[in-house]
Amino acid sequence: MALPQLIHHHPPSTSSLPSLNPNTTLNLKSYRLLSKSSSTLFHRRKKPNYLRCSASSFSEKHHTNFPKSDDVVELPLFPLPLVLFPGAILPLQIFEFRYRIMMHTLLQTDLRFGVIYSDAVSGTSEVGCVGEIVKHECLVDDRFFLICKGQERFRVTSVVRTKPYLVAEVAWLEDRPSGEEDLDALANDVETYMKDVIRLSNRLNGKPEKEVVDLRRNLFPTPFSFFVGSTFEGAPREQQALLELEDTAARLKREKETLRNTLNYLTAASAVKDVFPSSS
């Protein structure tokens, strides 16, 4: 199940680290992704124009035993051109030497590392998400196939070392209380918009307009907001902005606005298709 490009109107995320990402090469979901090192400090993120939303693997139950937010720990970091959300599932193939070293170390310790968004334009973000290895396979050539699950979010407070791979001190992030906001109502609104976007997307793509399944699946508002963010594939900077928010209501409102804008666009496109069928 995939959705068309989503249209959003939000300020870009601005937090970034020095571009310490080494020349990383990996294979992710059959795509080879490359990120380049840079010496530029604290890039400002440019505002993206569109994002793509699609269904993604998301665990209904993700790690909720958060460390205390004032704890500071050392965490090995894996800069990637993608954003991992708490509860989401991330498959990886690891074959670069420095990250094979990391994996050997992790498999003998706590199986957890930090996934942090990085690209050549924006630099390396300072907010990321812990990935916990839940399944792995080591091949004869020392490559690794991994299945990782997103856990708690973190903010980098200082860099400990950069070789053979990046290690930093991090502090844990939790959403602040949302005051008088009705989070359940917001989450239900977001789910309704998602269903409408899926329905119209299927129609425009000539697919049967089947009833959309329960998207929320009894998730509480905060994990549901992370699930929604994880489906906005194709717009990692927008996903990063959602990940960095520390207010569930603000995250749900931003997602609602994006989905509403997209629904308006799809409604107009559907009307055009009805009037001029040959133009589609």
Coordinates of C-alpha atoms in Angstrom, one line a residue:
M1 CA 0.0 0.0 0.0
A2 CA 1.6 3.2 -1.1
L3 CA 0.4 6.8 -1.2
P4 CA 1.2 9.6 -3.6
Q5 CA 3.4 12.5 -2.8
L6 CA 2.3 14.4 0.2
I7 CA 2.3 18.2 0.3
H8 CA 3.3 20.0 3.4
H9 CA 4.1 23.5 4.5
H10 CA 6.3 23.4 7.5
P11 CA 9.6 25.1 8.6
P12 CA 12.5 22.7 8.1
S13 CA 14.4 21.0 11.0
T14 CA 17.4 23.0 12.0
S15 CA 19.3 20.9 14.5
S16 CA 22.5 19.3 13.1
L17 CA 25.9 18.0 14.2
P18 CA 29.2 18.6 12.6
S19 CA 29.2 16.4 9.5
L20 CA 31.2 13.6 10.9
N21 CA 29.6 10.9 8.9
P22 CA 32.4 8.7 7.4
N23 CA 32.0 7.5 3.8
T24 CA 29.2 5.1 4.6
T25 CA 27.9 2.5 2.1
L26 CA 25.1 0.2 2.8
N27 CA 22.3 -1.7 1.2
L28 CA 18.8 -0.8 2.5
K29 CA 15.7 -2.5 1.3
S30 CA 17.5 -3.4 -2.0
Y31 CA 18.7 0.2 -2.5
R32 CA 22.4 1.2 -2.2
L33 CA 22.6 4.4 -0.2
L34 CA 25.7 6.6 -0.1
S35 CA 26.5 9.4 2.3
K36 CA 29.7 11.5 2.1
S37 CA 31.8 13.0 4.8
S38 CA 32.1 16.8 5.2
S39 CA 33.8 19.2 7.4
T40 CA 31.1 21.8 7.3
L41 CA 29.5 22.5 10.7
F42 CA 25.8 22.9 11.6
H43 CA 24.1 22.9 8.3
R44 CA 20.6 24.4 8.2
R45 CA 18.1 22.1 6.6
K46 CA 16.3 23.3 3.5
K47 CA 12.6 23.0 3.3
P48 CA 11.4 20.1 1.1
N49 CA 8.5 20.6 -1.2
Y50 CA 6.9 17.1 -1.2
L51 CA 7.0 13.9 0.7
R52 CA 5.9 10.4 -0.1
C53 CA 3.8 8.4 2.3
S54 CA 3.5 4.7 2.3
A55 CA 2.7 1.9 4.7
S56 CA 5.8 0.6 6.5
S57 CA 6.6 -2.2 9.0
F58 CA 5.8 -0.9 12.5
S59 CA 5.7 -2.8 15.6
E60 CA 2.5 -2.4 17.6
K61 CA 4.4 -2.7 20.8
H62 CA 7.7 -0.9 21.0
H63 CA 10.1 -0.4 23.8
T64 CA 8.5 1.8 26.5
N65 CA 10.9 1.3 29.4
F66 CA 12.7 4.6 28.7
P67 CA 15.9 5.5 30.5
K68 CA 15.6 8.7 32.6
S69 CA 15.8 11.7 30.3
D70 CA 18.7 13.2 32.3
D71 CA 20.8 10.1 31.9
V72 CA 23.8 10.5 29.6
V73 CA 25.4 7.5 28.0
E74 CA 27.8 6.6 25.3
L75 CA 26.2 5.2 22.1
P76 CA 27.8 4.1 18.8
L77 CA 26.2 6.0 16.0
F78 CA 25.3 4.9 12.4
P79 CA 24.7 8.0 10.2
L80 CA 22.2 7.1 7.4
P81 CA 20.2 9.0 4.8
L82 CA 17.0 7.9 6.5
V83 CA 15.0 8.4 9.7
L84 CA 14.2 5.7 12.2
F85 CA 11.2 6.1 14.5
P86 CA 10.5 4.4 17.8
G87 CA 8.6 1.1 17.0
A88 CA 9.5 1.0 13.3
I89 CA 11.4 -2.0 11.8
L90 CA 14.6 -1.3 9.8
P91 CA 16.3 -4.0 7.7
L92 CA 20.0 -3.4 7.0
Q93 CA 22.9 -5.1 5.2
I94 CA 26.3 -4.2 6.6
F95 CA 29.4 -4.7 4.6
E96 CA 31.7 -1.7 5.1
F97 CA 34.7 -2.7 7.4
R98 CA 34.2 -0.1 10.1
Y99 CA 30.5 -1.0 10.6
R100 CA 31.3 -4.7 10.6
I101 CA 33.6 -3.9 13.5
M102 CA 30.7 -2.1 15.2
M103 CA 28.4 -5.0 14.7
H104 CA 30.8 -7.5 16.1
T105 CA 31.1 -5.3 19.2
L106 CA 27.3 -4.9 19.5
L107 CA 26.6 -8.6 19.2
Q108 CA 28.8 -9.1 22.3
T109 CA 27.2 -6.3 24.3
D110 CA 23.7 -4.8 24.3
L111 CA 22.7 -4.9 20.6
R112 CA 21.8 -1.2 20.5
F113 CA 23.2 1.6 18.4
G114 CA 22.0 5.0 17.3
V115 CA 20.5 5.7 13.9
I116 CA 21.0 9.3 13.0
Y117 CA 19.9 11.1 9.8
S118 CA 22.6 12.5 7.6
D119 CA 22.9 13.7 4.0
A120 CA 25.4 15.7 2.0
V121 CA 23.2 18.8 2.0
S122 CA 21.9 18.9 5.6
G123 CA 24.8 17.4 7.5
T124 CA 24.3 15.1 10.4
S125 CA 21.4 15.6 12.8
E126 CA 21.8 15.8 16.5
V127 CA 18.6 13.9 17.2
G128 CA 18.2 10.2 16.4
C129 CA 16.6 7.0 17.4
V130 CA 18.1 3.9 19.0
G131 CA 18.0 0.8 16.8
E132 CA 18.0 -2.5 18.6
I133 CA 19.1 -5.6 16.7
V134 CA 16.3 -8.2 17.0
K135 CA 17.6 -10.6 14.3
H136 CA 20.9 -11.0 12.5
E137 CA 22.8 -13.2 10.2
C138 CA 26.6 -13.2 9.7
L139 CA 27.6 -14.4 6.3
V140 CA 30.9 -16.2 5.4
D141 CA 32.4 -13.0 4.0
D142 CA 31.7 -11.2 7.3
R143 CA 28.8 -9.2 5.9
F144 CA 25.7 -8.8 8.2
F145 CA 22.0 -8.9 7.5
L146 CA 20.2 -7.2 10.4
I147 CA 16.6 -6.5 11.4
C148 CA 16.5 -3.6 13.8
K149 CA 13.6 -2.1 15.8
G150 CA 13.4 1.5 16.8
Q151 CA 13.5 2.2 20.5
E152 CA 13.9 5.5 22.4
R153 CA 15.0 8.8 20.9
F154 CA 18.1 10.7 21.9
R155 CA 20.0 13.9 21.4
V156 CA 23.8 14.0 20.9
T157 CA 25.5 16.0 23.6
S158 CA 29.1 15.5 22.6
V159 CA 31.2 13.4 20.3
V160 CA 33.5 10.9 22.0
R161 CA 35.4 9.7 18.9
T162 CA 35.0 9.3 15.2
K163 CA 37.2 6.2 14.5
P164 CA 36.8 3.4 13.7
Y165 CA 33.2 4.5 13.9
L166 CA 31.3 7.4 15.4
V167 CA 30.6 7.3 19.2
A168 CA 28.9 10.0 21.1
E169 CA 27.4 10.9 24.5
V170 CA 23.6 11.1 24.2
A171 CA 20.7 12.2 26.4
W172 CA 17.3 10.6 26.1
L173 CA 14.3 12.5 24.7
E174 CA 10.7 12.1 25.8
D175 CA 7.6 13.9 24.8
R176 CA 6.5 16.6 27.2
P177 CA 2.9 16.6 28.5
S178 CA 0.5 18.1 26.0
G179 CA -1.6 20.1 28.5
E180 CA -5.3 20.3 27.7
E181 CA -5.0 18.8 24.2
D182 CA -7.3 15.9 23.4
L183 CA -4.6 13.5 22.0
D184 CA -7.0 10.7 21.2
A185 CA -9.2 13.1 19.1
L186 CA -6.1 14.3 17.3
A187 CA -4.9 10.8 16.6
N188 CA -8.4 9.8 15.3
D189 CA -8.4 12.8 13.0
V190 CA -5.0 11.8 11.6
E191 CA -6.1 8.3 11.1
T192 CA -9.2 9.5 9.2
Y193 CA -7.1 11.7 6.9
M194 CA -4.7 8.8 6.3
K195 CA -7.6 6.5 5.3
D196 CA -9.0 9.1 2.9
V197 CA -5.6 9.7 1.3
I198 CA -5.1 6.0 0.8
R199 CA -8.6 5.6 -0.7
L200 CA -8.2 8.5 -3.2
S201 CA -4.6 7.4 -4.0
N202 CA -5.9 3.9 -4.9
R203 CA -8.6 5.4 -7.0
L204 CA -6.2 7.6 -8.9
N205 CA -3.9 4.6 -9.5
G206 CA -6.8 2.5 -10.8
K207 CA -6.8 0.2 -7.8
P208 CA -9.9 -1.2 -6.1
E209 CA -11.3 1.1 -3.5
K210 CA -11.3 -1.4 -0.7
E211 CA -12.1 -0.4 2.9
V212 CA -8.9 0.7 4.6
V213 CA -8.0 -1.4 7.6
D214 CA -7.6 -0.1 11.1
L215 CA -4.4 2.0 10.9
R216 CA -4.2 2.9 14.6
R217 CA -4.4 -0.6 15.9
N218 CA -5.1 0.5 19.5
L219 CA -1.8 2.4 19.6
F220 CA -1.7 5.2 22.1
P221 CA -1.3 8.7 20.6
T222 CA 2.4 9.0 21.0
P223 CA 3.4 5.7 19.4
F224 CA 0.8 6.3 16.7
S225 CA 2.3 9.7 15.9
F226 CA 5.6 7.9 15.4
F227 CA 4.0 5.3 13.2
V228 CA 2.5 8.1 11.0
G229 CA 5.9 9.7 10.7
S230 CA 7.4 6.5 9.7
T231 CA 5.1 6.2 6.7
F232 CA 6.2 9.5 5.2
E233 CA 8.9 7.8 3.2
G234 CA 10.7 9.8 0.6
A235 CA 10.9 13.0 2.7
P236 CA 13.5 12.3 5.4
R237 CA 13.9 15.9 6.4
E238 CA 10.2 16.2 7.2
Q239 CA 10.5 12.9 9.0
Q240 CA 13.5 14.3 11.0
A241 CA 11.5 17.4 11.9
L242 CA 8.7 15.1 13.3
L243 CA 11.2 13.0 15.2
E244 CA 12.7 16.0 16.9
L245 CA 9.4 17.4 18.2
E246 CA 9.0 16.8 21.9
D247 CA 5.2 17.3 22.0
T248 CA 2.8 14.6 20.8
A249 CA 0.1 17.1 20.0
A250 CA 2.4 19.2 17.9
R251 CA 3.6 16.1 16.0
L252 CA 0.0 15.0 15.3
K253 CA -1.1 18.5 14.3
R254 CA 1.8 18.7 11.8
E255 CA 1.0 15.3 10.4
K256 CA -2.7 16.2 10.2
E257 CA -1.9 19.4 8.2
T258 CA 0.3 17.4 5.8
L259 CA -2.4 14.8 5.2
R260 CA -5.1 17.4 4.8
N261 CA -3.1 19.3 2.2
T262 CA -2.5 16.1 0.4
L263 CA -6.1 15.1 0.5
N264 CA -7.1 18.5 -1.0
Y265 CA -4.6 17.9 -3.8
L266 CA -5.9 14.4 -4.4
T267 CA -9.5 15.5 -4.4
A268 CA -8.7 18.1 -7.1
A269 CA -6.8 15.6 -9.1
S270 CA -9.6 13.1 -8.9
A271 CA -12.1 15.7 -10.1
V272 CA -9.9 16.5 -13.1
K273 CA -9.6 12.8 -13.9
D274 CA -13.4 12.4 -13.8
V275 CA -13.9 15.3 -16.2
F276 CA -11.0 14.5 -18.5
P277 CA -10.4 10.8 -18.2
S278 CA -7.8 10.8 -21.0
S279 CA -5.6 13.3 -19.1
S280 CA -4.7 10.7 -16.4

